[in-house]
Short mmCIF file of C-alpha atoms and ligand atoms in Angstrom, two decimals:
data_model
loop_
_atom_site.label_atom_id
_atom_site.label_comp_id
_atom_site.label_asym_id
_atom_site.label_seq_id
_atom_site.Cartn_x
_atom_site.Cartn_y
_atom_site.Cartn_z
CA MET A 166 182.33 144.29 15.84
CA ALA A 167 180.28 143.20 18.55
CA GLU A 168 177.78 140.17 18.14
CA GLY A 169 174.22 140.61 18.32
CA HIS A 170 173.77 143.64 16.26
CA ARG A 171 171.52 143.93 13.59
CA PHE A 172 171.56 143.74 9.88
CA ALA A 173 171.98 147.54 9.16
CA THR A 174 174.44 147.91 11.69
CA HIS A 175 176.44 145.19 10.28
CA CYS A 176 176.04 146.54 6.82
CA VAL A 177 178.07 149.91 8.12
CA HIS A 178 180.23 148.40 10.77
CA ALA A 179 181.28 144.88 10.23
CA GLY A 180 184.84 144.38 9.13
CA ALA A 181 185.75 147.74 10.53
CA LEU A 182 189.41 148.52 10.14
CA ARG A 183 190.79 151.64 12.43
CA ASP A 184 194.57 152.21 11.18
CA SER A 185 196.73 154.46 13.28
CA HIS A 186 195.07 157.43 11.80
CA GLY A 187 191.66 156.39 12.89
CA ALA A 188 190.47 155.94 9.30
CA ALA A 189 186.46 155.69 9.16
CA ARG A 190 186.74 153.57 6.14
CA PRO A 191 189.41 150.32 5.72
CA PRO A 192 192.43 151.94 3.83
CA ILE A 193 193.30 150.46 0.40
CA TYR A 194 196.19 148.35 0.82
CA ASN A 195 197.20 148.39 -2.86
CA THR A 196 200.33 146.06 -2.32
CA THR A 197 200.84 142.63 -3.59
CA THR A 198 203.25 141.61 -1.01
CA PHE A 199 203.83 142.34 2.70
CA ALA A 200 207.35 142.19 4.40
CA PHE A 201 208.28 140.67 7.82
CA PRO A 202 211.19 141.63 10.10
CA THR A 203 212.39 138.08 10.37
CA THR A 204 212.15 134.90 8.68
CA SER A 205 210.53 133.32 11.56
CA ASP A 206 207.60 135.94 11.40
CA LEU A 207 207.17 135.09 7.64
CA ARG A 208 206.85 131.47 8.54
CA SER A 209 204.23 132.09 11.26
CA ALA A 210 202.29 134.28 8.69
CA GLU A 211 202.30 131.75 6.16
CA SER A 212 200.57 128.98 8.54
CA ASN A 213 197.89 131.70 9.35
CA PRO A 214 196.94 133.16 5.96
CA HIS A 215 193.60 134.10 7.01
CA ASP A 216 194.71 136.67 9.53
CA THR A 217 198.00 137.94 8.60
CA ALA A 218 198.73 139.90 5.34
CA LEU A 219 201.15 138.16 3.24
CA TYR A 220 200.08 137.97 -0.46
CA THR A 221 197.32 139.51 -2.09
CA ARG A 222 196.55 136.82 -4.50
CA TYR A 223 196.16 134.50 -1.59
CA GLY A 224 193.48 136.88 -0.25
CA SER A 225 195.73 137.58 2.69
CA ASN A 226 195.47 141.63 2.46
CA PRO A 227 193.83 143.86 4.98
CA THR A 228 191.46 145.46 2.50
CA LEU A 229 190.12 142.01 1.44
CA PHE A 230 189.88 140.73 4.97
CA ALA A 231 187.83 143.58 5.88
CA VAL A 232 185.16 143.20 3.05
CA GLU A 233 184.92 139.37 3.77
CA LYS A 234 184.24 140.09 7.28
CA GLN A 235 181.47 142.52 6.23
CA LEU A 236 180.27 139.82 3.65
CA ALA A 237 180.12 136.99 6.52
CA ALA A 238 178.12 139.19 8.74
CA LEU A 239 175.49 140.08 6.26
CA GLU A 240 174.77 136.24 5.40
CA GLY A 241 175.22 135.24 9.02
CA ALA A 242 178.14 133.24 7.92
CA GLN A 243 181.32 132.02 10.02
CA ALA A 244 183.47 133.06 7.06
CA ALA A 245 183.37 134.61 3.44
CA LEU A 246 185.59 134.80 0.37
CA VAL A 247 185.70 137.69 -2.00
CA PHE A 248 186.26 137.08 -5.83
CA GLY A 249 187.04 138.83 -8.98
CA ALA A 250 183.59 137.72 -10.37
CA GLY A 251 180.49 135.92 -9.58
CA MET A 252 181.48 133.15 -11.97
CA ALA A 253 184.78 132.97 -10.26
CA ALA A 254 182.94 132.12 -7.07
CA ILE A 255 180.72 129.75 -8.42
CA SER A 256 183.31 127.92 -10.76
CA ALA A 257 185.65 127.74 -7.32
CA ALA A 258 182.60 126.42 -5.28
CA CYS A 259 182.00 123.61 -7.91
CA LEU A 260 185.52 122.41 -8.11
CA ALA A 261 185.93 122.40 -4.39
CA LEU A 262 182.41 120.83 -3.67
CA GLY A 263 181.12 119.25 -6.62
CA ARG A 264 183.62 116.47 -7.66
CA GLY A 265 181.13 114.00 -6.52
CA GLY A 266 178.74 115.13 -8.98
CA ILE A 267 176.39 118.38 -9.34
CA VAL A 268 172.62 118.75 -9.94
CA CYS A 269 171.25 122.10 -10.54
CA LEU A 270 167.66 122.09 -9.75
CA GLY A 271 165.29 124.74 -11.61
CA ASN A 272 166.34 127.74 -13.71
CA ALA A 273 169.55 129.63 -13.16
CA TYR A 274 172.20 132.06 -14.22
CA GLY A 275 173.04 131.25 -18.16
CA GLY A 276 176.99 131.22 -16.92
CA THR A 277 176.08 128.47 -14.49
CA LEU A 278 174.31 126.47 -16.81
CA GLY A 279 177.17 126.87 -19.40
CA LEU A 280 179.63 125.76 -16.86
CA LEU A 281 177.84 122.84 -15.88
CA SER A 282 176.71 121.77 -19.26
CA ASP A 283 180.02 122.51 -20.98
CA GLN A 284 183.30 122.81 -19.00
CA LEU A 285 182.96 120.86 -15.68
CA PRO A 286 182.06 117.72 -17.86
CA GLN A 287 185.12 118.26 -19.91
CA LEU A 288 186.97 117.64 -16.46
CA GLY A 289 185.09 114.53 -15.65
CA ILE A 290 182.79 116.00 -13.41
CA ALA A 291 179.20 114.52 -13.67
CA THR A 292 176.45 117.26 -13.96
CA ARG A 293 172.57 116.96 -14.21
CA LEU A 294 170.25 120.21 -15.00
CA LEU A 295 166.62 119.52 -13.94
CA ARG A 296 163.93 121.66 -15.17
CA PRO A 297 161.57 123.15 -12.81
CA ASP A 298 159.28 120.35 -13.43
CA GLN A 299 161.71 117.60 -13.21
CA GLY A 300 162.20 117.97 -9.33
CA ASP A 301 160.90 114.56 -8.92
CA GLN A 302 164.26 113.11 -10.35
CA LEU A 303 166.42 114.84 -7.67
CA ASP A 304 166.22 112.03 -5.01
CA ALA A 305 167.30 109.36 -7.33
CA LEU A 306 170.28 111.49 -8.21
CA LEU A 307 171.12 111.96 -4.65
CA ALA A 308 170.85 108.43 -4.04
CA ASP A 309 173.39 107.85 -6.96
CA GLY A 310 175.86 109.75 -4.92
CA TYR A 311 175.59 113.36 -6.61
CA GLY A 312 176.86 115.60 -3.76
CA LEU A 313 176.18 119.13 -4.44
CA VAL A 314 172.81 120.59 -5.37
CA ILE A 315 172.87 124.05 -6.84
CA ALA A 316 169.53 126.19 -6.52
CA GLU A 317 168.61 129.92 -7.08
CA SER A 318 165.50 131.70 -5.57
CA PRO A 319 164.14 133.71 -6.77
CA THR A 320 165.10 131.97 -10.12
CA ASN A 321 166.14 134.00 -13.41
CA PRO A 322 164.22 135.17 -15.17
CA GLU A 323 160.68 133.92 -14.00
CA LEU A 324 161.34 134.55 -10.25
CA SER A 325 159.73 131.47 -9.01
CA ILE A 326 160.69 130.48 -5.50
CA GLN A 327 162.37 127.10 -4.39
CA ASP A 328 161.60 125.96 -1.01
CA LEU A 329 165.41 126.35 0.36
CA HIS A 330 164.24 124.56 3.53
CA ALA A 331 162.83 121.57 2.11
CA LEU A 332 165.52 121.43 -0.25
CA THR A 333 168.32 121.45 2.20
CA ALA A 334 166.57 118.49 4.18
CA GLN A 335 166.53 116.48 0.94
CA ALA A 336 170.11 117.01 0.14
CA HIS A 337 171.23 116.41 3.77
CA ARG A 338 169.08 113.34 4.03
CA HIS A 339 171.58 111.99 1.43
CA GLY A 340 174.60 113.41 2.70
CA ALA A 341 174.97 116.02 -0.23
CA ARG A 342 175.30 119.77 0.16
CA LEU A 343 173.34 122.59 -0.84
CA MET A 344 174.76 125.83 -2.50
CA VAL A 345 172.45 128.89 -2.97
CA ASP A 346 172.97 131.50 -5.57
CA ASN A 347 171.42 134.45 -3.36
CA THR A 348 172.13 137.38 -6.13
CA PHE A 349 168.66 137.87 -6.79
CA ALA A 350 167.43 137.83 -3.26
CA THR A 351 170.14 139.55 -1.36
CA PRO A 352 170.87 139.08 2.30
CA VAL A 353 168.34 141.97 2.92
CA ASN A 354 165.56 139.64 2.03
CA GLN A 355 166.81 136.04 2.38
CA ARG A 356 169.41 134.25 4.45
CA PRO A 357 169.97 130.86 3.03
CA LEU A 358 172.41 129.87 5.72
CA ASP A 359 169.83 130.19 8.19
CA LEU A 360 167.52 128.03 6.18
CA GLY A 361 170.07 125.26 6.37
CA ALA A 362 172.16 125.87 3.24
CA ASP A 363 175.76 124.89 3.34
CA LEU A 364 177.22 127.61 0.91
CA VAL A 365 175.87 130.86 -0.28
CA VAL A 366 177.21 132.44 -3.50
CA HIS A 367 176.83 136.01 -5.10
CA SER A 368 177.35 137.99 -8.03
CA ALA A 369 178.53 140.90 -6.18
CA THR A 370 178.43 142.56 -9.44
CA LYS A 371 174.64 143.05 -8.72
CA TYR A 372 172.88 144.19 -5.73
CA LEU A 373 176.21 143.90 -3.59
CA GLY A 374 177.95 146.21 -5.62
CA GLY A 375 174.71 148.05 -6.11
CA HIS A 376 175.99 150.78 -8.86
CA SER A 377 176.92 148.87 -11.95
CA ASP A 378 180.48 150.12 -11.68
CA LEU A 379 182.45 146.96 -10.23
CA THR A 380 182.68 143.22 -10.98
CA ALA A 381 183.05 140.85 -7.97
CA GLY A 382 181.78 137.51 -6.45
CA ALA A 383 181.50 136.11 -3.13
CA ALA A 384 181.09 133.06 -1.18
CA MET A 385 179.76 132.61 2.27
CA GLY A 386 179.49 129.49 4.82
CA SER A 387 181.13 127.39 7.78
CA SER A 388 184.75 128.03 8.15
CA ALA A 389 185.21 124.34 7.13
CA VAL A 390 183.36 124.61 3.70
CA ILE A 391 184.95 128.32 2.98
CA ASP A 392 188.63 126.45 3.63
CA GLU A 393 187.69 123.84 0.89
CA VAL A 394 186.79 126.80 -1.58
CA ASP A 395 189.69 128.84 -0.27
CA VAL A 396 192.49 126.82 -1.91
CA TRP A 397 190.71 126.76 -5.32
CA ARG A 398 190.18 130.60 -5.31
CA ARG A 399 194.13 130.88 -4.28
CA GLN A 400 195.48 128.35 -7.11
CA LEU A 401 193.08 129.65 -9.72
CA GLY A 402 194.04 133.30 -8.89
CA GLN A 403 190.57 134.60 -8.34
CA THR A 404 190.98 137.20 -6.09
CA PRO A 405 189.97 140.87 -7.03
CA ALA A 406 192.31 143.68 -6.68
CA PRO A 407 192.33 145.70 -3.41
CA GLU A 408 190.52 148.77 -5.04
CA THR A 409 187.82 146.52 -6.13
CA ALA A 410 187.25 145.22 -2.68
CA ALA A 411 187.15 148.56 -1.03
CA LEU A 412 184.66 149.46 -3.55
CA LEU A 413 182.55 146.60 -2.70
CA GLY A 414 182.81 147.45 1.08
CA ARG A 415 181.72 151.03 0.35
CA SER A 416 178.76 149.75 -1.46
CA LEU A 417 177.63 147.23 1.23
CA ALA A 418 177.45 149.99 3.75
CA THR A 419 174.37 150.99 1.83
CA LEU A 420 173.17 147.82 0.78
CA HIS A 421 169.92 147.56 3.13
CA VAL A 422 168.65 151.33 2.15
CA ARG A 423 168.93 150.41 -1.43
CA VAL A 424 167.36 147.06 -1.45
CA ARG A 425 164.51 148.03 0.70
CA GLU A 426 163.71 150.97 -1.48
CA GLN A 427 163.99 148.54 -4.45
CA ASN A 428 161.57 146.01 -3.12
CA ALA A 429 158.91 148.97 -2.22
CA THR A 430 159.29 150.12 -5.82
CA ALA A 431 159.14 146.66 -7.54
CA LEU A 432 155.88 145.68 -5.80
CA ARG A 433 154.33 149.21 -6.43
CA ILE A 434 155.04 148.48 -10.16
CA ALA A 435 154.02 144.85 -9.80
CA GLU A 436 150.62 145.85 -8.76
CA ALA A 437 150.39 148.58 -11.33
CA MET A 438 151.21 146.09 -14.26
CA ALA A 439 148.87 143.27 -13.02
CA ASP A 440 146.02 145.78 -13.93
CA HIS A 441 147.32 146.65 -17.31
CA PRO A 442 145.49 145.10 -20.32
CA ALA A 443 148.66 144.64 -22.38
CA VAL A 444 150.36 142.44 -19.79
CA GLU A 445 149.23 138.91 -19.72
CA ARG A 446 151.18 138.05 -16.67
CA VAL A 447 153.18 139.59 -13.95
CA HIS A 448 155.83 137.36 -12.21
CA TYR A 449 156.72 138.91 -8.71
CA PRO A 450 156.67 136.79 -5.58
CA GLY A 451 155.64 139.50 -3.48
CA LEU A 452 152.14 139.47 -5.12
CA PRO A 453 149.59 137.62 -2.95
CA SER A 454 148.27 136.25 -6.37
CA SER A 455 151.60 134.66 -7.04
CA PRO A 456 151.59 131.11 -7.06
CA ASP A 457 154.66 131.08 -5.06
CA HIS A 458 153.70 133.73 -2.48
CA ALA A 459 153.16 131.45 0.41
CA VAL A 460 156.63 129.93 0.35
CA ALA A 461 158.17 133.26 -0.43
CA ALA A 462 156.48 134.76 2.67
CA ARG A 463 157.99 131.98 4.63
CA GLN A 464 161.56 132.38 3.64
CA MET A 465 161.90 135.89 2.40
CA THR A 466 161.60 139.11 4.36
CA GLY A 467 161.09 141.32 1.22
CA PHE A 468 160.69 140.24 -2.27
CA GLY A 469 163.43 141.78 -4.14
CA GLY A 470 163.79 144.42 -7.00
CA MET A 471 163.31 142.16 -9.94
CA LEU A 472 160.04 141.76 -12.02
CA THR A 473 159.34 139.89 -15.00
CA LEU A 474 156.40 140.70 -17.14
CA ASP A 475 154.80 138.47 -19.97
CA VAL A 476 153.12 140.86 -22.54
CA HIS A 477 150.37 139.80 -24.89
CA GLY A 478 151.56 139.43 -28.62
CA SER A 479 154.87 138.23 -30.01
CA LEU A 480 158.46 138.50 -29.71
CA GLU A 481 158.48 141.46 -31.64
CA THR A 482 155.72 142.92 -29.29
CA ALA A 483 158.02 142.62 -26.46
CA THR A 484 161.14 144.03 -28.50
CA ARG A 485 158.92 147.02 -29.28
CA VAL A 486 157.80 147.59 -25.66
CA VAL A 487 161.83 147.47 -24.69
CA ASP A 488 162.48 149.94 -27.51
CA GLY A 489 159.90 152.17 -26.53
CA LEU A 490 160.94 152.63 -22.93
CA GLY A 491 162.68 155.97 -22.29
CA LEU A 492 163.77 155.38 -18.49
CA PHE A 493 164.70 151.85 -18.29
CA LEU A 494 168.05 151.15 -20.08
CA ASN A 495 167.96 148.21 -22.49
CA ALA A 496 170.77 146.43 -21.03
CA PRO A 497 171.69 142.90 -19.30
CA SER A 498 172.64 142.82 -15.76
CA LEU A 499 170.59 143.84 -12.62
CA GLY A 500 170.79 145.25 -9.11
CA GLY A 501 172.07 148.67 -10.00
CA VAL A 502 170.55 152.22 -9.32
CA GLU A 503 169.42 152.66 -12.67
CA SER A 504 166.38 150.42 -13.86
CA LEU A 505 167.21 148.13 -16.55
CA ALA A 506 164.94 145.99 -19.10
CA THR A 507 165.84 142.83 -21.07
CA GLN A 508 164.24 139.98 -23.18
CA PRO A 509 165.43 136.93 -21.80
CA ALA A 510 164.61 134.96 -25.06
CA LEU A 511 167.08 137.34 -26.76
CA THR A 512 169.71 137.90 -24.33
CA SER A 513 170.33 135.41 -21.20
CA HIS A 514 168.50 132.54 -22.41
CA ALA A 515 168.98 132.86 -26.33
CA GLY A 516 171.13 129.64 -26.02
CA LEU A 517 168.27 127.40 -25.26
CA ASP A 518 166.03 126.34 -28.18
CA ARG A 519 162.57 127.85 -28.05
CA GLY A 520 160.88 124.64 -26.92
CA GLU A 521 163.33 124.34 -24.05
CA ARG A 522 162.67 128.06 -23.06
CA HIS A 523 159.02 127.24 -23.02
CA ARG A 524 159.24 124.15 -20.72
CA ARG A 525 161.37 126.34 -18.44
CA GLY A 526 158.52 129.04 -18.26
CA ILE A 527 160.42 131.78 -20.56
CA PRO A 528 158.02 132.68 -23.21
CA ASP A 529 159.22 134.76 -26.27
CA THR A 530 156.90 137.73 -24.92
CA GLN A 531 158.75 137.81 -21.66
CA ILE A 532 160.56 141.09 -20.37
CA ARG A 533 162.56 141.11 -17.30
CA LEU A 534 162.99 144.40 -15.20
CA SER A 535 165.56 145.25 -12.57
CA ILE A 536 164.07 148.20 -10.43
CA GLY A 537 166.61 150.80 -9.67
CA LEU A 538 166.33 153.94 -7.37
CA GLU A 539 164.21 156.08 -9.59
CA ASP A 540 160.65 157.29 -8.43
CA ALA A 541 158.15 154.45 -8.73
CA GLU A 542 155.60 156.77 -10.57
CA ASP A 543 158.18 157.79 -13.28
CA LEU A 544 158.93 154.19 -14.05
CA ILE A 545 155.08 153.23 -14.09
CA ASP A 546 154.40 155.89 -16.53
CA ASP A 547 157.47 154.86 -18.47
CA LEU A 548 156.29 151.28 -18.67
CA VAL A 549 152.53 152.43 -19.66
CA GLN A 550 153.59 154.57 -22.66
CA ALA A 551 155.86 151.82 -23.90
CA LEU A 552 153.09 149.19 -23.62
CA GLU A 553 150.65 151.44 -25.30
CA GLY A 554 153.01 152.20 -27.97
CA ARG A 555 153.13 155.82 -27.34
CA ALA A 556 156.83 156.20 -27.75
CA ALA A 557 158.53 158.39 -30.23
CA ASP A 558 162.18 158.03 -29.25
CA ARG A 559 161.97 159.15 -25.59
CA ARG A 560 165.39 157.82 -24.21
CA VAL A 561 167.03 160.19 -21.87
C1 PLP B 275 175.24 138.06 -13.09
C2 PLP B 275 175.06 136.64 -12.19
C3 PLP B 275 176.04 135.79 -12.07
C4 PLP B 275 177.46 136.24 -12.53
O1 PLP B 275 178.08 136.80 -12.03
P1 PLP B 275 179.53 137.80 -12.81
O2 PLP B 275 179.88 138.69 -11.66
O3 PLP B 275 178.77 138.38 -14.12
O4 PLP B 275 180.58 136.70 -13.05
C5 PLP B 275 175.82 134.66 -11.30
N1 PLP B 275 174.58 134.41 -10.97
C6 PLP B 275 173.50 135.27 -11.02
C7 PLP B 275 172.20 134.96 -10.56
C8 PLP B 275 173.91 136.56 -11.72
O5 PLP B 275 172.81 137.22 -11.94
#
């Protein structure tokens, strides 16, 4: 893959692996091990696991190499690792880089919050979770020696924006590293490594996979940082099956087309919902009225396919709206071709008490939408009929 190509070209061609038949797509090397003509060849493969096929759990399998080259190109990284799940990437990264202490700033994925509050402390790793309004405590923790900062932007579920450039500078002043979970934005809209971050992680289960049919994760960064994470992936056995890696590579080829369309549809829906009397607040960083719009416009080239509504009323009102939707599926997860609706207070953030949710900007009346690839007007019609309580059961 020649350097200097643009994003869409990387999506299609990065990692190309032409076999002796000229296969247009990388073949699936569905094998656990690879044989060598001589012991000396085997020993040289062992010393060069990033380039030579050897053993699939190590990640040294040509199908995994191919998707990792694609993943690295999309985030502008020197190197990438593919994982069996987003949580595998996040946990390996925390174990590799977080032993000096980890601070998570702002809202984050529930699994990440759980790992930081329960499992990692059991291993003696110091962790701190700072609410969005506690950013002023970060400097003191970094001065205390916490070595890894974790942030998401846009955040789950209220889609607020963290200034990644400023956060990198703050972490680096103290010799700490910044890891960004870029699942919600995708590299189509935001490239944290270009803003100075040290590591990017993804739940590839979401937009990178894009069709709600695979579970995978990814980590991208400099070769030095990726080498630190690689040994944990290997020893914890977190590599995906070659079939899954190939399916992810297939999906990445269309990432830019899918996400650009999802950006456009989400903005169109955000504008329509902002004018609806049953909606108290629309959270979408692409709306010029959003308090985070200026920072978002500086660090993002598109605003994503996630959109969150606070409706007037109560928890039960929000449930009635979600249950009244016919086209949106009532399901957790995000980033697929089908639109989804969830209530954070009952799903992803049910583990927090109500007061803590409120302090984190997650009212009971919140509904999080993942916008798929359906027609924007059909989605708006569905939301309007559900908000106005016109639903019988119209589920498709
Ligand atoms: C879903 C998700 C994860 C976890 O990914 P899995 O693939 O389910 O392990 C991590 N971060 C964010 C932002 C997510 O949405």
